[in-house]
Short mmCIF file of C-alpha atoms in Angstrom, two decimals:
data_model
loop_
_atom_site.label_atom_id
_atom_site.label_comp_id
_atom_site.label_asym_id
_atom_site.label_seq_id
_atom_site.Cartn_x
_atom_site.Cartn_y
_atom_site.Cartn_z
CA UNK A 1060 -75.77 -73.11 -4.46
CA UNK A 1061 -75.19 -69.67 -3.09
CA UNK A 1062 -74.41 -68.60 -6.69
CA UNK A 1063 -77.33 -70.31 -7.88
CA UNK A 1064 -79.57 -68.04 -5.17
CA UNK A 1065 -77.99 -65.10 -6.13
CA UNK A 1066 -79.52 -65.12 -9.54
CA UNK A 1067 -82.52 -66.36 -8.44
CA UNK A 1068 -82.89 -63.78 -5.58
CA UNK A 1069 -81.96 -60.65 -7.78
CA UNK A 1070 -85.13 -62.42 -10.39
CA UNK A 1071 -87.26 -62.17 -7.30
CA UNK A 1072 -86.41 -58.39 -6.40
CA UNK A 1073 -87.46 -57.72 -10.05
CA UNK A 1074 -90.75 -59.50 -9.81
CA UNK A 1075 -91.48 -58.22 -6.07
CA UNK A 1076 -90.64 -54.50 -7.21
CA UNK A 1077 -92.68 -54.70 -9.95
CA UNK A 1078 -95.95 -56.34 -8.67
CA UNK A 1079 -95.42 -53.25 -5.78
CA UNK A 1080 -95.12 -50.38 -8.70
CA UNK A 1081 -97.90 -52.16 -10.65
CA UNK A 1082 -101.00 -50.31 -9.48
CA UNK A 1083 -99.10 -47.15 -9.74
CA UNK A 1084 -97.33 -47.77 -13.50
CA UNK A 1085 -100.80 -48.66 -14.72
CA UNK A 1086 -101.99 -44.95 -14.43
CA UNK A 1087 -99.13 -44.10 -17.13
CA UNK A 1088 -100.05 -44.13 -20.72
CA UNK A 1089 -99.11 -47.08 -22.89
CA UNK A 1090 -96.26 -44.97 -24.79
CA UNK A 1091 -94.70 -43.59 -21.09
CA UNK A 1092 -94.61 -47.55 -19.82
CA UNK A 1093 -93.17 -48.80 -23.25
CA UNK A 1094 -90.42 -45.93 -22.65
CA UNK A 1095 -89.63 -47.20 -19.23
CA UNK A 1096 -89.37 -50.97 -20.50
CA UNK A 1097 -87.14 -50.26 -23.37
CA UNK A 1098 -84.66 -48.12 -20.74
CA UNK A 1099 -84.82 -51.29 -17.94
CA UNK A 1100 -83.82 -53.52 -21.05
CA UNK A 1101 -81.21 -51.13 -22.34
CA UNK A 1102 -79.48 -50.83 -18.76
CA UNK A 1103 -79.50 -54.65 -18.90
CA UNK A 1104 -78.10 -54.52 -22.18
CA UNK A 1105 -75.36 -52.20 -20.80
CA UNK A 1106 -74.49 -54.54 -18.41
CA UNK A 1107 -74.05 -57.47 -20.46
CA UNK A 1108 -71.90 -55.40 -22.65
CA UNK A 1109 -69.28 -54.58 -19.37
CA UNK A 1110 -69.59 -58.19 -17.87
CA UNK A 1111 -66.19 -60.16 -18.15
CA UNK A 1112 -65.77 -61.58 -21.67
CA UNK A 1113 -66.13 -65.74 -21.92
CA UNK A 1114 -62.08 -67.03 -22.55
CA UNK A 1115 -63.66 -69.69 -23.97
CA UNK A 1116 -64.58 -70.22 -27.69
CA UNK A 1117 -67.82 -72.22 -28.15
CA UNK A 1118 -67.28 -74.01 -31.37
CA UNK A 1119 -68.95 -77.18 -32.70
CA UNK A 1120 -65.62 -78.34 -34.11
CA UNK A 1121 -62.95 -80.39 -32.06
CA UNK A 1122 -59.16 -80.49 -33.02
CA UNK A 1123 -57.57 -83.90 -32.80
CA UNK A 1124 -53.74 -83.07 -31.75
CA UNK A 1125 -52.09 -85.84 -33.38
CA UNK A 1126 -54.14 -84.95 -36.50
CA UNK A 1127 -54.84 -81.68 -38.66
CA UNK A 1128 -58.33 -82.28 -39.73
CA UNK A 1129 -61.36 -81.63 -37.07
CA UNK A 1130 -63.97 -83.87 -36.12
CA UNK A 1131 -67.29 -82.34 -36.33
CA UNK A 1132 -69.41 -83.19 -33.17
CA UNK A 1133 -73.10 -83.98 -34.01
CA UNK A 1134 -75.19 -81.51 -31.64
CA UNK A 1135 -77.74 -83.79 -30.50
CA UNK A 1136 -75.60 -86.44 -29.82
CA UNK A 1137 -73.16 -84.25 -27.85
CA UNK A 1138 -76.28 -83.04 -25.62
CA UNK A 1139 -77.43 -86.09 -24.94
CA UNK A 1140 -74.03 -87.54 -23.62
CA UNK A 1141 -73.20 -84.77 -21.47
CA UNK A 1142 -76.95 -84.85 -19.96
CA UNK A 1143 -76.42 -88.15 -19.50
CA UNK A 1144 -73.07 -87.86 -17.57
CA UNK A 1145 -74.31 -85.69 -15.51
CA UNK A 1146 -77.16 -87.80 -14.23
CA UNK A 1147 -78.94 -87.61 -11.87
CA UNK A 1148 -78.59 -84.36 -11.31
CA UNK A 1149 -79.51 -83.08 -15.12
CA UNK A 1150 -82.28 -85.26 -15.50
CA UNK A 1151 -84.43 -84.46 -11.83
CA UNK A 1152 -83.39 -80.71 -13.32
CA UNK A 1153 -84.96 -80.77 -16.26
CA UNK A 1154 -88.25 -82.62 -15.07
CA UNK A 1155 -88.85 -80.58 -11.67
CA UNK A 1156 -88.54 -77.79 -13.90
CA UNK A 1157 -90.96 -78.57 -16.15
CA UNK A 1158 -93.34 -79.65 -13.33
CA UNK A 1159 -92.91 -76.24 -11.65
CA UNK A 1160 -93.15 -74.67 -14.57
CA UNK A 1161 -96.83 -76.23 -15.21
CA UNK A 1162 -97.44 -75.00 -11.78
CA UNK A 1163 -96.37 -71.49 -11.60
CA UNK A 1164 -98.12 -70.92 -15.06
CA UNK A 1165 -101.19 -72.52 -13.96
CA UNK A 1166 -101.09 -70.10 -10.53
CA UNK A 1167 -100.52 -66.72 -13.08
CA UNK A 1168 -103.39 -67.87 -14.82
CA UNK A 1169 -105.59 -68.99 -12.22
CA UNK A 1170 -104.77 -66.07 -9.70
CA UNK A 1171 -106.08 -63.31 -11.91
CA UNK A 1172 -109.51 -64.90 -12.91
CA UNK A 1173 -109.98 -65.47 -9.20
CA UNK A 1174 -109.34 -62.00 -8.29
CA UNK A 1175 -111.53 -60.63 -10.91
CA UNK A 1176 -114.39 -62.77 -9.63
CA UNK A 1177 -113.95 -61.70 -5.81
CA UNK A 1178 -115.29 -58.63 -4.45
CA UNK A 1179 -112.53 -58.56 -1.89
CA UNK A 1180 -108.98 -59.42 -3.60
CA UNK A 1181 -106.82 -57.42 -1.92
CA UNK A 1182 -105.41 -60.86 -0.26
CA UNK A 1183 -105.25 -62.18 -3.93
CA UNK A 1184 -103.23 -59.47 -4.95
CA UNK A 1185 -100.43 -60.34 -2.69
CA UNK A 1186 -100.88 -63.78 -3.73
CA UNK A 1187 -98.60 -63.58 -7.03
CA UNK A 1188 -95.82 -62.02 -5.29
CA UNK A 1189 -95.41 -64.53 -2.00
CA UNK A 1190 -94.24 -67.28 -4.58
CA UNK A 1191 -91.29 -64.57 -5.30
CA UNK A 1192 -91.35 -63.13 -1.90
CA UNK A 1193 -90.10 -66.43 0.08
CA UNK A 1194 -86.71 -66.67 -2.47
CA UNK A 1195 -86.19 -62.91 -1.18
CA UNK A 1196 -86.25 -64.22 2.36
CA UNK A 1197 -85.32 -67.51 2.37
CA UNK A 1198 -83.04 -67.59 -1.19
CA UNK A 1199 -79.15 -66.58 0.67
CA UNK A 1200 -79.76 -69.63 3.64
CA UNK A 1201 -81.21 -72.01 1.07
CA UNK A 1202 -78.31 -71.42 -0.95
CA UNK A 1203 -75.83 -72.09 1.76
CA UNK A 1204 -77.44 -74.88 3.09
CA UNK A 1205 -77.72 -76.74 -0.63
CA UNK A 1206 -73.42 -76.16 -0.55
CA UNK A 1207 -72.75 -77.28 2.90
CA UNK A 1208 -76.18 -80.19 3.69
CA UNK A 1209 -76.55 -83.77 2.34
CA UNK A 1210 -77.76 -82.66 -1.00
CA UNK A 1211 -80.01 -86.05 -1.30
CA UNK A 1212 -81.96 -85.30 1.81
CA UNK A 1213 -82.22 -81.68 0.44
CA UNK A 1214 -84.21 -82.39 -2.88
CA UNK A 1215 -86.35 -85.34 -0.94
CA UNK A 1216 -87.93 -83.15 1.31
CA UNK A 1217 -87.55 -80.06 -1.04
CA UNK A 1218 -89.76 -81.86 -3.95
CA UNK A 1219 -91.71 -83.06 -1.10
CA UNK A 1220 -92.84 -79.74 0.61
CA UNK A 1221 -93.22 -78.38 -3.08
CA UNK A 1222 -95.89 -80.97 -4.18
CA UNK A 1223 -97.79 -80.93 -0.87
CA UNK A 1224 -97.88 -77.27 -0.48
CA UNK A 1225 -98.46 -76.26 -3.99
CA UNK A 1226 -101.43 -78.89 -3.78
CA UNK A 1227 -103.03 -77.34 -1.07
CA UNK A 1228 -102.90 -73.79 -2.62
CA UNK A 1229 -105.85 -74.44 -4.13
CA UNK A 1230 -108.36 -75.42 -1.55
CA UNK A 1231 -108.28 -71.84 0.45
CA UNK A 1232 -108.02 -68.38 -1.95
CA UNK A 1233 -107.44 -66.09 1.81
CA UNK A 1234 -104.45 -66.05 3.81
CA UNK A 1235 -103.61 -69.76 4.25
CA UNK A 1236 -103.32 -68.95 0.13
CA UNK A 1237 -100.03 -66.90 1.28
CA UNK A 1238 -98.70 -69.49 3.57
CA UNK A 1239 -99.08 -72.44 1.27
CA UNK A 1240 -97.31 -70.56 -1.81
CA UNK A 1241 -94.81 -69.41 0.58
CA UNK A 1242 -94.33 -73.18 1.17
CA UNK A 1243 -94.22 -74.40 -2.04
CA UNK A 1244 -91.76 -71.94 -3.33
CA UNK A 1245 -89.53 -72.88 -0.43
CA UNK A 1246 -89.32 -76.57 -1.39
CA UNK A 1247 -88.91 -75.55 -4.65
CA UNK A 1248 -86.08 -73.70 -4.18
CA UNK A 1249 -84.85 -75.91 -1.81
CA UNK A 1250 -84.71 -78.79 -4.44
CA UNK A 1251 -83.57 -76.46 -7.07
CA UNK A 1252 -80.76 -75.19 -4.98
CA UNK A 1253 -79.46 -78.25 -4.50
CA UNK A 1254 -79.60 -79.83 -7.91
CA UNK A 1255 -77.77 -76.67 -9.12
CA UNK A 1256 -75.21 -77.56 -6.67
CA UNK A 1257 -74.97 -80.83 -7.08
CA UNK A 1258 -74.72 -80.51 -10.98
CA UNK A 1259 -72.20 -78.19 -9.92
CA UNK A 1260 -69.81 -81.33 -8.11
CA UNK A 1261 -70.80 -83.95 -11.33
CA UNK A 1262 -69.19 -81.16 -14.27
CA UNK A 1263 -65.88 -81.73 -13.69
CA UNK A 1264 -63.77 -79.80 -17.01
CA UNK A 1265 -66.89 -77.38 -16.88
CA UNK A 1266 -66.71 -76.71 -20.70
CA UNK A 1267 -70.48 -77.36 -21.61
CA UNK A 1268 -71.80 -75.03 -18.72
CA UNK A 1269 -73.81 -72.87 -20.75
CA UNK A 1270 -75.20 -76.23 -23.25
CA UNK A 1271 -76.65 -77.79 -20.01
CA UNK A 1272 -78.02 -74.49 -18.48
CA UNK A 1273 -79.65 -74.00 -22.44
CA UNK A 1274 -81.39 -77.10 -22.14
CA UNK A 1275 -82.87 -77.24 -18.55
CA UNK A 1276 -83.74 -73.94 -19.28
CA UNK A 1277 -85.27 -74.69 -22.12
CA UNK A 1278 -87.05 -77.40 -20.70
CA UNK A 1279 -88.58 -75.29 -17.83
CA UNK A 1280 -90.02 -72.87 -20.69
CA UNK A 1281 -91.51 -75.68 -22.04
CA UNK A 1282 -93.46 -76.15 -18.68
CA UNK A 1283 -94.28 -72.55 -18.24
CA UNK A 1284 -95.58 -72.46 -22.00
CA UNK A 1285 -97.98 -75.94 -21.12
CA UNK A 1286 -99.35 -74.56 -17.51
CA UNK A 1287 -101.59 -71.69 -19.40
CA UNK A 1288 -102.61 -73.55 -21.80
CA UNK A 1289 -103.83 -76.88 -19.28
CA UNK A 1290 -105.28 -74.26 -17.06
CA UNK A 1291 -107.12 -72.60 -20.00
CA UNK A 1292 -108.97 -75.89 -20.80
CA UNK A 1293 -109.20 -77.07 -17.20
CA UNK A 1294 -110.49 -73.69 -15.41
CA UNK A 1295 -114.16 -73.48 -17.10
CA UNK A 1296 -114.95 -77.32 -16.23
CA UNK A 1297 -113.70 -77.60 -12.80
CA UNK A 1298 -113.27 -74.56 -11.09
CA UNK A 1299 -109.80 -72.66 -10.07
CA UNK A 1300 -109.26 -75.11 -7.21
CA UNK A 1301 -108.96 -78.36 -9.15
CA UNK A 1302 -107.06 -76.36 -11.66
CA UNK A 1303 -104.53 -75.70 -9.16
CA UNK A 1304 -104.22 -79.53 -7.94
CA UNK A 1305 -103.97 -81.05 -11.08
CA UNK A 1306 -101.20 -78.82 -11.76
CA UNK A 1307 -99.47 -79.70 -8.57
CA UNK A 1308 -99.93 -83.44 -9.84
CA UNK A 1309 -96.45 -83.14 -12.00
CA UNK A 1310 -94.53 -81.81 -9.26
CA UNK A 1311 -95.99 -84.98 -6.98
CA UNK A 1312 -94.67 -87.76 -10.43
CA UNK A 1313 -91.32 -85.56 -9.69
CA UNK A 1314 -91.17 -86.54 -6.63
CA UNK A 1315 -91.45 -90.37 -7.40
CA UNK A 1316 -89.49 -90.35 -10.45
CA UNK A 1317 -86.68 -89.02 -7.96
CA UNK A 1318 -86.85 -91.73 -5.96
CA UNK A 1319 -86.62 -94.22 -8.49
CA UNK A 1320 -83.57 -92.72 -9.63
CA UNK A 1321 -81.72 -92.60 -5.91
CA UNK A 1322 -82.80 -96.33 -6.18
CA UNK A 1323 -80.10 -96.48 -8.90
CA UNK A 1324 -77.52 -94.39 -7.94
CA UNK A 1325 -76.97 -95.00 -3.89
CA UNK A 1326 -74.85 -92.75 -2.09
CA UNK A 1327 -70.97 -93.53 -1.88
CA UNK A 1328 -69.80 -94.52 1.14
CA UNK A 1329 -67.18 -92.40 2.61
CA UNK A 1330 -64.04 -93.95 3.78
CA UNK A 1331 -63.53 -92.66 7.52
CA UNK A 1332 -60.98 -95.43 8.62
CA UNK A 1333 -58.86 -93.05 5.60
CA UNK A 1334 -59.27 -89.34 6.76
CA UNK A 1335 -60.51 -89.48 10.03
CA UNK A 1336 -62.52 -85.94 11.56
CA UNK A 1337 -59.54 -85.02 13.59
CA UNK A 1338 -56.92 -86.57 12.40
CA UNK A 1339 -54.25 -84.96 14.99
CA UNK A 1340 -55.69 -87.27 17.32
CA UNK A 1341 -56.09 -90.32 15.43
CA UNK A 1342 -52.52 -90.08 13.55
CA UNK A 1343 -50.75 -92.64 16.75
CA UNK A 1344 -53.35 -94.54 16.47
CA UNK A 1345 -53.13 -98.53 14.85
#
């Protein structure tokens, strides 16, 4: 979890930083800001180049010892048996992502058009950096609490906040617009936090790491791609606010899918009468 808010928090710092330079950077000429892209990339490039090198060799091939043939593993196959053994975890991942993905699109899309129609958008133009703004605050202390809090209660009221709050975006474009995004991106992160973490506890041998990140990742693309391209249709015919609640609809079907799912997988029970919580005192005990 606290891992998990790092990268997310350094993301925000990015977005927040830029939305703040934005007015100035757009008084550059198109060559000058291309130049200043391709250097923020190339430092990032740098980086990637010093990071710590993987000891690990991703191959498709497995080695059976007793053998000296491999056994070719079928990719698709292999994906879905590893998502699946790290349910539920993987699977609320991959569809609150690609809720929240239909959301945040719809918002970028949404936000703009709004601002260009108000005479006064100064508000507004806060408005796209308060989603981003709350993981800067709030990111470090959601992160510890999704590695030491009941991970199950965490996503519950997490997806919870998230579909309520992002809902009511919509309905007010002034300040109560900054408090409800501030919201929503707090469940969110709440719920992502502690899916991350709790995906964390399920990967035991930790070799397909970077095939499970690929695919909720993946999957969470796929929502931002589908959250223009709703809102594009939706905007002209029912006006920005409606737009914004039928995109907070997904995130809501989230939110009941994950309670069917807890309906199949109940917690374990822990054994106290085995470890007690201070067992100095309980060790004379029959």
């Amino acid at each position: 979890g606290r891992f998990m808010s790092l990268k997310d928090v350094s993301g925000s710092i990015g977005i927040v930083l830029s939305s703040a330079a934005l007015p100035f950077v757009l008084f550059f000429s198109p060559f000058l800001i291309g130049w200043i892209l391709f250097a923020l990339l190339g430092v990032a490039l740098v980086a990637m180049w010093l990071s710590p090198r993987d000891h690990m060799k991703a191959t498709a091939e497995e080695k059976i010892p007793a053998q000296h043939s491999y056994i070719r593993r079928q990719a698709l196959s292999h994906t879905l048996r590893v998502m699946k053994r790290l349910d539920p975890a993987s699977g609320m991942l991959i569809i609150s992502g690609v809720a929240a993905g239909i959301f945040y699109g719809a918002i970028w899309f949404v936000v703009p058009l709004v601002m260009a129609r108000q005479a006064n958008s100064g508000i507004l133009g806060l408005g796209l950096g308060v989603f981003d703004f709350s993981i800067l605050i709030l990111g470090f202390l959601l992160g510890n609490l999704a590695d030491r809090a009941n991970k199950r209660r965490l996503v519950f009221f997490g997806l919870l906040l998230f579909a309520v709050s992002a809902a009511l975006t919509g309905f007010n474009f002034s300040w109560l617009f900054l408090v409800f995004g501030f919201l929503a991106t707090t469940g969110d992160e709440m719920a992502g936090l502690s899916l991350w973490a709790w995906l964390h506890t399920l990967e035991r041998d930790h070799a397909d790491d970077g095939l499970v990140s690929g695919v909720i990742n993946l999957f969470q693309d796929v929502g931002w791609a589908i959250g223009p391209i709703f809102a594009g249709f939706v905007y002209y015919a029912l006006g920005p606010t409606w737009t914004i609640v039928l995109a907070s609809v997904p995130i809501f079907f989230s939110w009941l899918i994950y309670q069917l799912v807890m309906h199949r997988h109940p917690p374990a029970l822990a054994a106290r009468t085995l470890i007690p919580h201070k067992p100095h005192r309980a060790r004379h005990r029959t």
